[in-house]
């Protein structure tokens, strides 16, 4: 093992331990929570090492970084999640490698994703990103739709060729009534998820929790956690 590989293996083991304890504490099976490793700003060589170590889900937030990385790793058995704010002019590229887009937050993006999926001949899983700091009708500081917009967005995704509605995603808000209350924020997301599932029973994914708050996400009922720094180390630059 190289130094980097043992570093990643140790970090992964530590995250795995945190996830197992959090699941046990919540009375949940470890298999109810999927780890997605956020590889943004880190090179394709790290993605390759992670795949060797058993990681099967990776996430990226910028198309410029993600597209060449995904291409360099096309031979690996990985599911690629796109989790960043997404401009419609990047959608065609993203639809070429992403299996899921977790940051669906406006009708225009749904329309563009549907056209791009059709063009690529692929089906894209979509999560509606909920901003718990968004005023009604507005969007969150880090992207995301207000909870009031969920039903309409989900219906639009479900009715769009090439797209599948798979669930919900959120990032714990830094402002508003949920600031500093990660678990309450994630519980709110889970509540919205049960409403979503009433209309779309297959939309079971609840993506919440990052390096700092994965325990709170597991306690609240998240099905997917997105962990970057705890696996790869502190990022060299903002991303
Ligand atoms: C970067 C990022 C993460 C991972 O954050 P860490 O704190 O590094 O674990 C999760 N979700 C999204 C949307 C991100 O952009």
Short mmCIF file of C-alpha atoms and ligand atoms in Angstrom, two decimals:
data_model
loop_
_atom_site.label_atom_id
_atom_site.label_comp_id
_atom_site.label_asym_id
_atom_site.label_seq_id
_atom_site.Cartn_x
_atom_site.Cartn_y
_atom_site.Cartn_z
CA UNK A 1 0.00 0.00 0.00
CA UNK A 2 1.19 3.52 -0.77
CA UNK A 3 1.07 6.17 1.96
CA UNK A 4 -1.96 7.72 0.35
CA UNK A 5 -3.75 4.40 0.11
CA UNK A 6 -3.19 3.62 3.79
CA UNK A 7 -4.26 7.15 4.72
CA UNK A 8 -7.50 6.73 2.77
CA UNK A 9 -8.01 3.24 4.21
CA UNK A 10 -7.61 4.57 7.76
CA UNK A 11 -9.94 7.49 7.15
CA UNK A 12 -12.53 5.24 5.56
CA UNK A 13 -12.33 2.85 8.51
CA UNK A 14 -12.91 5.74 10.90
CA UNK A 15 -15.94 6.96 8.93
CA UNK A 16 -17.23 3.40 8.76
CA UNK A 17 -16.93 3.16 12.55
CA UNK A 18 -18.84 6.43 12.97
CA UNK A 19 -21.57 5.20 10.63
CA UNK A 20 -21.87 1.85 12.41
CA UNK A 21 -22.12 3.51 15.82
CA UNK A 22 -24.65 6.04 14.55
CA UNK A 23 -26.78 3.30 13.00
CA UNK A 24 -26.60 1.22 16.17
CA UNK A 25 -27.53 4.24 18.31
CA UNK A 26 -30.52 4.92 16.05
CA UNK A 27 -31.61 1.28 16.00
CA UNK A 28 -31.00 1.15 12.28
CA UNK A 29 -29.17 -1.45 10.23
CA UNK A 30 -25.85 -0.35 8.79
CA UNK A 31 -27.18 -1.40 5.38
CA UNK A 32 -29.87 1.30 5.58
CA UNK A 33 -27.27 4.02 5.03
CA UNK A 34 -25.12 4.39 1.92
CA UNK A 35 -21.80 6.23 2.08
CA UNK A 36 -21.12 8.59 -0.80
CA UNK A 37 -17.55 9.88 -0.83
CA UNK A 38 -17.28 13.47 -2.09
CA UNK A 39 -14.09 13.52 -4.14
CA UNK A 40 -14.25 17.16 -5.30
CA UNK A 41 -10.84 18.88 -5.65
CA UNK A 42 -9.06 15.51 -5.30
CA UNK A 43 -7.48 13.72 -8.28
CA UNK A 44 -8.70 10.73 -10.26
CA UNK A 45 -5.90 8.70 -8.64
CA UNK A 46 -7.68 9.08 -5.28
CA UNK A 47 -10.97 7.97 -6.83
CA UNK A 48 -9.17 4.88 -8.12
CA UNK A 49 -7.73 4.10 -4.68
CA UNK A 50 -11.15 4.57 -3.09
CA UNK A 51 -12.69 2.16 -5.60
CA UNK A 52 -9.97 -0.37 -4.70
CA UNK A 53 -10.91 0.11 -1.05
CA UNK A 54 -14.52 -0.77 -1.79
CA UNK A 55 -16.14 2.65 -2.29
CA UNK A 56 -18.96 2.41 -4.82
CA UNK A 57 -20.53 5.91 -4.69
CA UNK A 58 -18.65 9.14 -5.37
CA UNK A 59 -19.86 12.73 -5.67
CA UNK A 60 -18.61 15.87 -7.35
CA UNK A 61 -19.86 19.45 -7.32
CA UNK A 62 -18.16 21.16 -10.29
CA UNK A 63 -18.49 19.90 -13.83
CA UNK A 64 -15.08 21.25 -14.90
CA UNK A 65 -13.37 18.99 -12.33
CA UNK A 66 -15.81 16.12 -12.51
CA UNK A 67 -15.98 15.52 -16.27
CA UNK A 68 -12.29 14.63 -16.84
CA UNK A 69 -12.16 12.70 -13.56
CA UNK A 70 -15.19 10.59 -14.46
CA UNK A 71 -13.69 9.93 -17.87
CA UNK A 72 -10.39 8.83 -16.32
CA UNK A 73 -12.31 6.49 -14.01
CA UNK A 74 -14.83 5.16 -16.52
CA UNK A 75 -13.54 1.60 -16.06
CA UNK A 76 -14.37 1.57 -12.33
CA UNK A 77 -17.64 0.17 -10.90
CA UNK A 78 -18.74 3.54 -9.51
CA UNK A 79 -21.99 5.44 -9.27
CA UNK A 80 -21.40 9.16 -9.85
CA UNK A 81 -23.52 11.71 -8.00
CA UNK A 82 -23.55 15.37 -8.97
CA UNK A 83 -24.18 17.47 -5.85
CA UNK A 84 -23.27 21.05 -6.82
CA UNK A 85 -25.23 24.03 -8.01
CA UNK A 86 -25.80 23.34 -11.68
CA UNK A 87 -26.07 25.82 -14.53
CA UNK A 88 -28.10 24.73 -17.52
CA UNK A 89 -25.12 25.18 -19.87
CA UNK A 90 -23.28 22.41 -17.97
CA UNK A 91 -26.14 19.96 -18.02
CA UNK A 92 -25.18 18.22 -21.22
CA UNK A 93 -21.74 17.42 -19.89
CA UNK A 94 -23.04 16.27 -16.51
CA UNK A 95 -25.60 13.98 -18.17
CA UNK A 96 -22.69 12.23 -19.89
CA UNK A 97 -21.25 10.76 -16.68
CA UNK A 98 -23.54 11.39 -13.70
CA UNK A 99 -25.94 8.65 -12.65
CA UNK A 100 -27.72 10.92 -10.20
CA UNK A 101 -28.12 14.66 -9.89
CA UNK A 102 -28.84 15.59 -6.27
CA UNK A 103 -29.14 19.34 -6.81
CA UNK A 104 -32.35 19.67 -8.82
CA UNK A 105 -33.91 22.92 -7.63
CA UNK A 106 -35.77 24.67 -10.44
CA UNK A 107 -38.06 23.85 -13.37
CA UNK A 108 -35.63 25.16 -15.98
CA UNK A 109 -32.99 22.72 -14.76
CA UNK A 110 -35.43 19.81 -14.99
CA UNK A 111 -36.23 20.68 -18.61
CA UNK A 112 -32.53 20.94 -19.48
CA UNK A 113 -31.68 17.66 -17.69
CA UNK A 114 -34.47 15.85 -19.53
CA UNK A 115 -33.22 17.07 -22.92
CA UNK A 116 -29.63 16.16 -22.01
CA UNK A 117 -30.59 12.69 -20.77
CA UNK A 118 -32.46 12.05 -24.02
CA UNK A 119 -29.47 13.29 -26.01
CA UNK A 120 -27.11 11.00 -24.08
CA UNK A 121 -29.54 8.10 -24.26
CA UNK A 122 -29.34 7.71 -20.49
CA UNK A 123 -31.69 7.77 -17.55
CA UNK A 124 -30.78 10.19 -14.77
CA UNK A 125 -31.87 9.81 -11.18
CA UNK A 126 -32.90 13.14 -9.66
CA UNK A 127 -33.07 14.35 -6.09
CA UNK A 128 -34.82 17.61 -5.34
CA UNK A 129 -32.48 19.75 -3.27
CA UNK A 130 -34.37 21.41 -0.45
CA UNK A 131 -33.11 24.66 1.04
CA UNK A 132 -34.43 24.93 4.57
CA UNK A 133 -33.25 28.55 4.66
CA UNK A 134 -35.22 29.55 1.57
CA UNK A 135 -38.12 31.88 1.98
CA UNK A 136 -41.26 30.63 0.31
CA UNK A 137 -40.70 30.68 -3.42
CA UNK A 138 -37.04 31.65 -3.09
CA UNK A 139 -33.86 29.62 -3.36
CA UNK A 140 -31.27 28.80 -0.72
CA UNK A 141 -27.91 30.52 -0.34
CA UNK A 142 -26.24 27.24 -1.39
CA UNK A 143 -28.86 26.33 -3.97
CA UNK A 144 -32.01 24.36 -3.32
CA UNK A 145 -35.72 24.95 -3.60
CA UNK A 146 -38.06 26.06 -0.85
CA UNK A 147 -40.07 23.16 0.66
CA UNK A 148 -43.24 24.63 -0.86
CA UNK A 149 -41.86 23.92 -4.33
CA UNK A 150 -41.20 20.23 -3.72
CA UNK A 151 -44.45 18.72 -5.02
CA UNK A 152 -44.36 20.70 -8.24
CA UNK A 153 -40.69 19.97 -8.95
CA UNK A 154 -41.09 16.27 -8.18
CA UNK A 155 -44.09 16.01 -10.50
CA UNK A 156 -42.16 17.78 -13.23
CA UNK A 157 -39.21 15.37 -12.86
CA UNK A 158 -41.51 12.34 -12.79
CA UNK A 159 -43.21 13.47 -15.98
CA UNK A 160 -39.98 14.24 -17.85
CA UNK A 161 -38.53 11.69 -20.30
CA UNK A 162 -35.13 10.37 -19.25
CA UNK A 163 -35.51 11.44 -15.62
CA UNK A 164 -36.46 9.52 -12.49
CA UNK A 165 -37.46 11.06 -9.17
CA UNK A 166 -35.35 9.28 -6.55
CA UNK A 167 -35.74 11.46 -3.46
CA UNK A 168 -34.47 14.53 -1.63
CA UNK A 169 -31.21 16.16 -0.65
CA UNK A 170 -30.30 18.96 1.70
CA UNK A 171 -27.28 20.74 3.13
CA UNK A 172 -27.68 21.85 6.77
CA UNK A 173 -28.46 25.57 6.52
CA UNK A 174 -26.12 28.20 7.96
CA UNK A 175 -28.93 30.75 8.31
CA UNK A 176 -32.60 30.79 9.21
CA UNK A 177 -34.50 28.82 11.84
CA UNK A 178 -32.43 25.65 11.33
CA UNK A 179 -28.99 27.25 11.60
CA UNK A 180 -26.91 25.19 14.05
CA UNK A 181 -29.74 22.65 14.42
CA UNK A 182 -28.58 19.99 12.02
CA UNK A 183 -30.62 17.14 13.38
CA UNK A 184 -33.83 19.19 13.37
CA UNK A 185 -33.08 20.21 9.78
CA UNK A 186 -32.56 16.60 8.73
CA UNK A 187 -35.72 15.51 10.56
CA UNK A 188 -37.61 18.14 8.59
CA UNK A 189 -36.15 16.68 5.38
CA UNK A 190 -37.30 13.19 6.39
CA UNK A 191 -40.78 14.58 7.04
CA UNK A 192 -40.79 16.10 3.54
CA UNK A 193 -39.59 12.74 2.23
CA UNK A 194 -42.65 10.94 3.57
CA UNK A 195 -44.85 13.49 1.83
CA UNK A 196 -42.91 12.98 -1.39
CA UNK A 197 -43.26 9.21 -1.12
CA UNK A 198 -47.03 9.50 -0.84
CA UNK A 199 -47.01 10.67 -4.47
CA UNK A 200 -43.83 8.91 -5.65
CA UNK A 201 -43.36 5.67 -3.65
CA UNK A 202 -40.02 4.85 -5.30
CA UNK A 203 -38.46 8.21 -4.32
CA UNK A 204 -36.91 6.80 -1.16
CA UNK A 205 -33.49 8.49 -1.10
CA UNK A 206 -32.84 10.99 1.69
CA UNK A 207 -29.39 12.50 1.18
CA UNK A 208 -28.23 14.45 4.22
CA UNK A 209 -25.19 14.75 6.42
CA UNK A 210 -21.55 15.50 5.67
CA UNK A 211 -18.28 14.96 7.57
CA UNK A 212 -19.32 17.14 10.50
CA UNK A 213 -22.92 16.02 10.92
CA UNK A 214 -23.29 12.49 9.60
CA UNK A 215 -24.39 11.20 13.03
CA UNK A 216 -27.27 13.67 13.13
CA UNK A 217 -28.27 12.66 9.61
CA UNK A 218 -28.29 8.95 10.47
CA UNK A 219 -30.29 9.67 13.63
CA UNK A 220 -32.85 11.62 11.61
CA UNK A 221 -33.27 8.81 9.07
CA UNK A 222 -31.03 9.72 6.13
CA UNK A 223 -30.45 6.94 3.61
CA UNK A 224 -27.33 8.54 2.07
CA UNK A 225 -24.54 10.58 3.65
CA UNK A 226 -22.06 12.64 1.60
CA UNK A 227 -18.64 12.63 3.19
CA UNK A 228 -15.63 14.51 1.82
CA UNK A 229 -12.99 15.80 4.23
CA UNK A 230 -13.34 12.97 6.76
CA UNK A 231 -12.21 10.54 4.04
CA UNK A 232 -9.90 12.59 1.82
CA UNK A 233 -8.58 15.23 4.19
CA UNK A 234 -9.06 19.00 4.35
CA UNK A 235 -9.55 20.36 0.86
CA UNK A 236 -6.67 22.41 -0.55
CA UNK A 237 -9.10 25.10 -1.69
CA UNK A 238 -12.76 25.96 -1.34
CA UNK A 239 -14.91 23.56 -3.29
C1 LIG B 1 -18.42 19.22 -0.30
C2 LIG B 1 -19.78 18.70 -0.11
C3 LIG B 1 -20.02 17.66 0.81
C4 LIG B 1 -18.94 17.05 1.69
O1 LIG B 1 -18.58 17.94 2.68
P1 LIG B 1 -17.47 17.53 3.79
O2 LIG B 1 -17.70 18.52 4.86
O3 LIG B 1 -16.14 17.68 3.13
O4 LIG B 1 -17.75 16.16 4.21
C5 LIG B 1 -21.31 17.19 0.91
N1 LIG B 1 -22.33 17.70 0.18
C6 LIG B 1 -22.13 18.69 -0.71
C7 LIG B 1 -23.30 19.21 -1.48
C8 LIG B 1 -20.86 19.24 -0.87
O5 LIG B 1 -20.68 20.23 -1.74
#
